[in-house]
Tab-separated table of C-alpha atoms in Angstrom:
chain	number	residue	atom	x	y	z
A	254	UNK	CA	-1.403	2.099	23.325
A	255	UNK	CA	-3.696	3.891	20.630
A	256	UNK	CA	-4.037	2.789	17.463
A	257	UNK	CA	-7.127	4.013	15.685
A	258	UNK	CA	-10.104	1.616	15.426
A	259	UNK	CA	-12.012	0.456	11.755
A	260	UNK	CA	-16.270	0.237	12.474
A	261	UNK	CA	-17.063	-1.385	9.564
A	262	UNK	CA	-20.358	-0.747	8.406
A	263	UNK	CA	-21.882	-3.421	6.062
A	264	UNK	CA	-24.298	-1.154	4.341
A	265	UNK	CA	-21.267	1.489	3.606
A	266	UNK	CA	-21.369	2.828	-0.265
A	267	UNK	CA	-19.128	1.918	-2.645
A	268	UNK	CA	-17.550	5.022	-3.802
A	269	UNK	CA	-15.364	4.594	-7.421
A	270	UNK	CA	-14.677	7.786	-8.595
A	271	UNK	CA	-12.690	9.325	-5.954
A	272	UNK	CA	-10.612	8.764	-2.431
A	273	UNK	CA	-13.668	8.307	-0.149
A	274	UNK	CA	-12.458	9.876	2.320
A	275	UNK	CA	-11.607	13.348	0.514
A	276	UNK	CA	-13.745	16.525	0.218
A	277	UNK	CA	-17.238	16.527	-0.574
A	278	UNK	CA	-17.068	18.561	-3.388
A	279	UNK	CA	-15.249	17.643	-6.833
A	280	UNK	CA	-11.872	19.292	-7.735
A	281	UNK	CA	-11.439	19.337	-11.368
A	282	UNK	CA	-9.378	16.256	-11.573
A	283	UNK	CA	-12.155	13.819	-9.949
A	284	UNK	CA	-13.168	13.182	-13.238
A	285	UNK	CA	-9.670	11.992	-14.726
A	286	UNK	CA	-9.431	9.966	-11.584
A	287	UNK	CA	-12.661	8.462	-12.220
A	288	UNK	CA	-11.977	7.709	-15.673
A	289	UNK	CA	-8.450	6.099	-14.988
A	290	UNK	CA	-9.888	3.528	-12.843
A	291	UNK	CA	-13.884	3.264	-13.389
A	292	UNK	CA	-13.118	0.444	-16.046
A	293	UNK	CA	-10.984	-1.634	-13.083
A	294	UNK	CA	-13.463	-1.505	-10.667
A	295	UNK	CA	-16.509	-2.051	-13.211
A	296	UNK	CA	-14.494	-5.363	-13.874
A	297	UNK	CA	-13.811	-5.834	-10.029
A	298	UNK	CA	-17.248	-5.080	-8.452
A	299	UNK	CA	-18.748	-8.347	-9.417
A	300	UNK	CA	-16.090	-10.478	-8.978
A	301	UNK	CA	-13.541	-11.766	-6.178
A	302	UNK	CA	-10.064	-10.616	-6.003
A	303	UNK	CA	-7.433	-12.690	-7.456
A	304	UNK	CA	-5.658	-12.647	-3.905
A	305	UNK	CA	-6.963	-11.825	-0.569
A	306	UNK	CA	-5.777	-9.380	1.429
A	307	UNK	CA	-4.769	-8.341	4.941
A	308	UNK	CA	-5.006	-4.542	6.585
A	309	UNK	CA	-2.799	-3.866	8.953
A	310	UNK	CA	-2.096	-1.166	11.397
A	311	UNK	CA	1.691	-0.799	12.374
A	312	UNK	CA	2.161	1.530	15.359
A	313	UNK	CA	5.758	2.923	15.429
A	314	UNK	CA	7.971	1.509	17.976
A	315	UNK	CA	12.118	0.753	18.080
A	316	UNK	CA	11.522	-2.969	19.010
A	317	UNK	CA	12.331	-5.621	16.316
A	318	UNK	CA	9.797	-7.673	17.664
A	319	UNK	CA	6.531	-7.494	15.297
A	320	UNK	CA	4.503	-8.531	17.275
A	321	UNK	CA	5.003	-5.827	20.084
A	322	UNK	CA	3.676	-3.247	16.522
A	323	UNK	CA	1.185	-4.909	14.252
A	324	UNK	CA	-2.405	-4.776	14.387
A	325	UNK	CA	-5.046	-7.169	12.174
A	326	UNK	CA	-7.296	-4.352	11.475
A	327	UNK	CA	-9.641	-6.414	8.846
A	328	UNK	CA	-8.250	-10.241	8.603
A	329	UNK	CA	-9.688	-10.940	4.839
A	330	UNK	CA	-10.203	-8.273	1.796
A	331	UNK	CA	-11.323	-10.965	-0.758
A	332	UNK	CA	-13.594	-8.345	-2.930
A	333	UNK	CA	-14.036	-4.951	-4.263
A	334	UNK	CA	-17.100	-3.881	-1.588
A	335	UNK	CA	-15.368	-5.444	1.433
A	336	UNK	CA	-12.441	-3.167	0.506
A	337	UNK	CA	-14.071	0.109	0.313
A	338	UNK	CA	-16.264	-0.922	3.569
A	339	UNK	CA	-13.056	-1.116	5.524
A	340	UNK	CA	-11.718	2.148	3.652
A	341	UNK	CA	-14.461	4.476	4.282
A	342	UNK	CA	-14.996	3.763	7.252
A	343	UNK	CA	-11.093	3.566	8.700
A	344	UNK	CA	-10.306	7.148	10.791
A	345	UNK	CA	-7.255	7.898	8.117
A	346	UNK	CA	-7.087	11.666	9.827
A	347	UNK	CA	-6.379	9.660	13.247
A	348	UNK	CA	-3.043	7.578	12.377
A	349	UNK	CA	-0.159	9.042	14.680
A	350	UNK	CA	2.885	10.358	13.397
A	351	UNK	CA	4.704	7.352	12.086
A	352	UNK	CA	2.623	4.906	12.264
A	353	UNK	CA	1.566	2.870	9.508
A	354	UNK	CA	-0.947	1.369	7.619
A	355	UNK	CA	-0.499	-1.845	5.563
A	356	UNK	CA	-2.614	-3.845	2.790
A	357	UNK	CA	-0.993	-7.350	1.999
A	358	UNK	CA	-1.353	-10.372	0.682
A	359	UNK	CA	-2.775	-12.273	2.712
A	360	UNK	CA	0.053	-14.694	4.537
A	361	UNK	CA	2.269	-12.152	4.344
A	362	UNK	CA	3.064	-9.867	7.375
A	363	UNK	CA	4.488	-6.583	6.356
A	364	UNK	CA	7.654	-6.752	8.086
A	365	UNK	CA	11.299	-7.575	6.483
A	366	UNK	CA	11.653	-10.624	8.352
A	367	UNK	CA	8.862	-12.430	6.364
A	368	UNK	CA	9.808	-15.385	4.299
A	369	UNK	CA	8.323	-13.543	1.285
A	370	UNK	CA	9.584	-10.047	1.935
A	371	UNK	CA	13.444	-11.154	2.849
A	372	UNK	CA	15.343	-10.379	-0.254
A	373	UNK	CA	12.449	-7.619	-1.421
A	374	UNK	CA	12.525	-3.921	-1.958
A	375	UNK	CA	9.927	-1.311	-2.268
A	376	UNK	CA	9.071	1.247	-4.425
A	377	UNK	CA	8.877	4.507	-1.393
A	378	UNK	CA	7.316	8.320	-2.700
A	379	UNK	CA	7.122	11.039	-0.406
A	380	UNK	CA	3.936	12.402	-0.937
A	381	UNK	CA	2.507	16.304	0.035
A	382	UNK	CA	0.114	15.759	2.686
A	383	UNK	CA	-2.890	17.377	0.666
A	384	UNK	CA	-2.453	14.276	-2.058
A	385	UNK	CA	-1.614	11.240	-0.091
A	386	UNK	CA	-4.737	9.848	1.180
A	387	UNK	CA	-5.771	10.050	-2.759
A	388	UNK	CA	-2.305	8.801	-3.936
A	389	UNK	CA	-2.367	6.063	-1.391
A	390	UNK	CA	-5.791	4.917	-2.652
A	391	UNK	CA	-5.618	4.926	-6.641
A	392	UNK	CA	-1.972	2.199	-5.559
A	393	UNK	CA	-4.056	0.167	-3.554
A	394	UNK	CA	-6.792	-0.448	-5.578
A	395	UNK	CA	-4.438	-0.821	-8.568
A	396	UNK	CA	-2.470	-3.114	-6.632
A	397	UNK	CA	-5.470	-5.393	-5.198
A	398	UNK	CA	-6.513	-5.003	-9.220
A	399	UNK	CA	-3.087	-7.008	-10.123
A	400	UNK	CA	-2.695	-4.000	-12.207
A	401	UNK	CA	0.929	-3.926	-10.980
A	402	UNK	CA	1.403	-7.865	-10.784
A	403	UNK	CA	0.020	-8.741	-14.087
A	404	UNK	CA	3.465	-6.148	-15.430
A	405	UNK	CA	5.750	-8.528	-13.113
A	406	UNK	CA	4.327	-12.165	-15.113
A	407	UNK	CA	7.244	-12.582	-16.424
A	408	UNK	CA	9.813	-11.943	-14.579
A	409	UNK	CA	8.026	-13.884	-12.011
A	410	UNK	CA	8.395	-11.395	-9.016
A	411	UNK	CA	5.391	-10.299	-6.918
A	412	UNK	CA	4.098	-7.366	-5.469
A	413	UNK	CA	3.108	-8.520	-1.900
A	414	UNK	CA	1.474	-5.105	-0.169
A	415	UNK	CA	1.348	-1.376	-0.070
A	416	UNK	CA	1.963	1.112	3.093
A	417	UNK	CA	0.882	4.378	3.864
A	418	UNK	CA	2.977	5.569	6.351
A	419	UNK	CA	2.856	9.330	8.416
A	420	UNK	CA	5.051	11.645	8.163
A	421	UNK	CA	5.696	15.584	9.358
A	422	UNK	CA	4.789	17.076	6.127
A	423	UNK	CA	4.520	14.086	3.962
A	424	UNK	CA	3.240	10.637	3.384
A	425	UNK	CA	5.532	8.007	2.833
A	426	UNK	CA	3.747	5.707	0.447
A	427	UNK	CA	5.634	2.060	-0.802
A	428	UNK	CA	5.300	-0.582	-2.714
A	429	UNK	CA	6.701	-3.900	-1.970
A	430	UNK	CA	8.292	-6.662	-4.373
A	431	UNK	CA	9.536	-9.741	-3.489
A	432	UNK	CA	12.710	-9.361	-5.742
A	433	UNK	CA	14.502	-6.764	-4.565
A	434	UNK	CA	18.151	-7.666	-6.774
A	435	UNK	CA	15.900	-7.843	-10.098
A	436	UNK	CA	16.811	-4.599	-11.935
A	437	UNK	CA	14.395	-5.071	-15.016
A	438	UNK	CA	11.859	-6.097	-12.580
A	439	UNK	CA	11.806	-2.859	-10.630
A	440	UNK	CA	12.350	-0.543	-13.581
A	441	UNK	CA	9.312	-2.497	-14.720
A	442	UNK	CA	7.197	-1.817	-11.542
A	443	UNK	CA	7.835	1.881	-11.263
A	444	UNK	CA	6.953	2.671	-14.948
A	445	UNK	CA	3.482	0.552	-14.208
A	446	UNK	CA	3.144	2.734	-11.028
A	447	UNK	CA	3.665	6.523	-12.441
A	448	UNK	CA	1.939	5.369	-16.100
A	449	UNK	CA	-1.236	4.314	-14.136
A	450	UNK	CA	-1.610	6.933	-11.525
A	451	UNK	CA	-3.628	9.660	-12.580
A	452	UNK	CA	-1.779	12.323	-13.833
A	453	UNK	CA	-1.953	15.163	-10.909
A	454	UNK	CA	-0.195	12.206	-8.715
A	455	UNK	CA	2.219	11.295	-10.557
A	456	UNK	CA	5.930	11.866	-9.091
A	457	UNK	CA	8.534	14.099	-10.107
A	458	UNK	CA	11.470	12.471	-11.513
A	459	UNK	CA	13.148	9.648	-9.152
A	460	UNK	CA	16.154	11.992	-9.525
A	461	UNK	CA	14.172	15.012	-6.997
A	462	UNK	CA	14.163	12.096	-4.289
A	463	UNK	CA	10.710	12.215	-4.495
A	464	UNK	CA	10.516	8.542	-4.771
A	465	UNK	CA	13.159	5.691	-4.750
A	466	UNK	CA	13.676	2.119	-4.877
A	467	UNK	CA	15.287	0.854	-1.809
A	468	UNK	CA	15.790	-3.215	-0.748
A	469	UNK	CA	14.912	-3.992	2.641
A	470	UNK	CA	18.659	-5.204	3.245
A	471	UNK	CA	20.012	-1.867	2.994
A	472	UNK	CA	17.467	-0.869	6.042
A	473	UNK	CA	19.108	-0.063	9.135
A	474	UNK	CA	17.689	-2.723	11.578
A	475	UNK	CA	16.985	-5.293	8.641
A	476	UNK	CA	19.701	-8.153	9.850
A	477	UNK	CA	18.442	-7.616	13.420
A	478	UNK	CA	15.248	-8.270	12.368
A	479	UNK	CA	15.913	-11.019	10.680
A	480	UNK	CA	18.176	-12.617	13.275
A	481	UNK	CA	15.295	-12.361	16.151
A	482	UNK	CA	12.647	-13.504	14.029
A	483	UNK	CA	15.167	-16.847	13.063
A	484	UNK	CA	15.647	-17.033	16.991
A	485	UNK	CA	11.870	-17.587	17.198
């Protein structure tokens, strides 16, 4: 089976001011981007994450069984550098049609079935081709940031991960809470994502079904899932 492999390279840059992987020349907006998030990562570089983190690779497949699908692709994301070595130096252009890619908590698989995840949701945007790669970097750093946990305080959910995941002409990009049946909660986690994303990401209106909320009990599969990974 192929799934695409990371070569981390220790002495890899850190690059802050724009998805790493992009073009090598600056479109206009690379310098909102950079000043949307140059403060978080000036805070960040010096300092370790508040959690650590997990990348995973999740190669599509119809089984239930996780283990037949995920992929460790860097174990422990515990800073700022370690992050961007494993993100400039993944082969993004090289993950099949839906597949995806996962950065979680570390503990946490990215599957339904997971202790943590089992009465979650996620935050899902379908995202034009030409912006995901840059959409799905500005969430993850602003999730490993706790830019989005430090909203959720108190109502005492969690976000646990992000996913990029391939599409035909589209990215599907989530973000996963643990409390998928708190209403205040979620309406609280999708203003945090669309107020911090720089503007020329931002979504549409939730009403164009260009994003939506959807628990992971309403997913076809989900009590399947579950029941295998309780017959384990």
């Amino acid at each position: 089976m192929s799934v695409p492999k990371l070569h981390v390279n220790d002495q890899s840059p850190i690059r802050d001011d724009n998805s790493p992987t992009q073009k090598a020349t600056e479109s206009p907006s690379s310098s909102t981007r950079k000043s949307l998030h140059q403060n978080i990562l000036g805070k960040l570089r010096p300092l370790p994450l508040q959690y650590h983190w997990t990348v995973w690779y999740d190669k599509h497949s119809e089984s239930t069984e996780y283990d037949n699908r995920l992929y460790v692709l860097h174990e422990d994301v515990a800073d700022i550098a370690t992050f961007y070595r494993v993100y400039n130096n993944y082969p993004w252009d090289k993950i099949r049609l839906r597949d995806s890619v996962h950065i979680f908590r570390k503990g946490v698989r990215p599957v339904w079935e997971d202790p943590e995840n089992l009465k979650g949701g996620c935050w899902k945007f379908r995202v034009p081709k030409n912006k995901a790669q840059e959409f799905f970097h500005e969430i993850a750093i602003l999730c490993m940031a706790n830019e989005f946990q430090a909203a959720l305080e108190k109502e005492h959910d969690h976000v646990l991960g992000v996913s990029t995941s391939v599409r035909f002409n589209s990215h599907m990009i989530s973000v996963w809470n643990k409390m998928g049946a708190n209403e205040r909660s979620i309406k609280i986690l999708e203003r945090t994502i669309i107020d911090r994303l720089s503007p020329e990401l931002r979504p549409t209106s939730s009403g164009s079904n260009s994003y939506f909320y959807k628990r992971h009990d309403e997913n076809d599969g989900y009590q399947e899932a579950v029941a295998a990974s309780v017959s384990h």
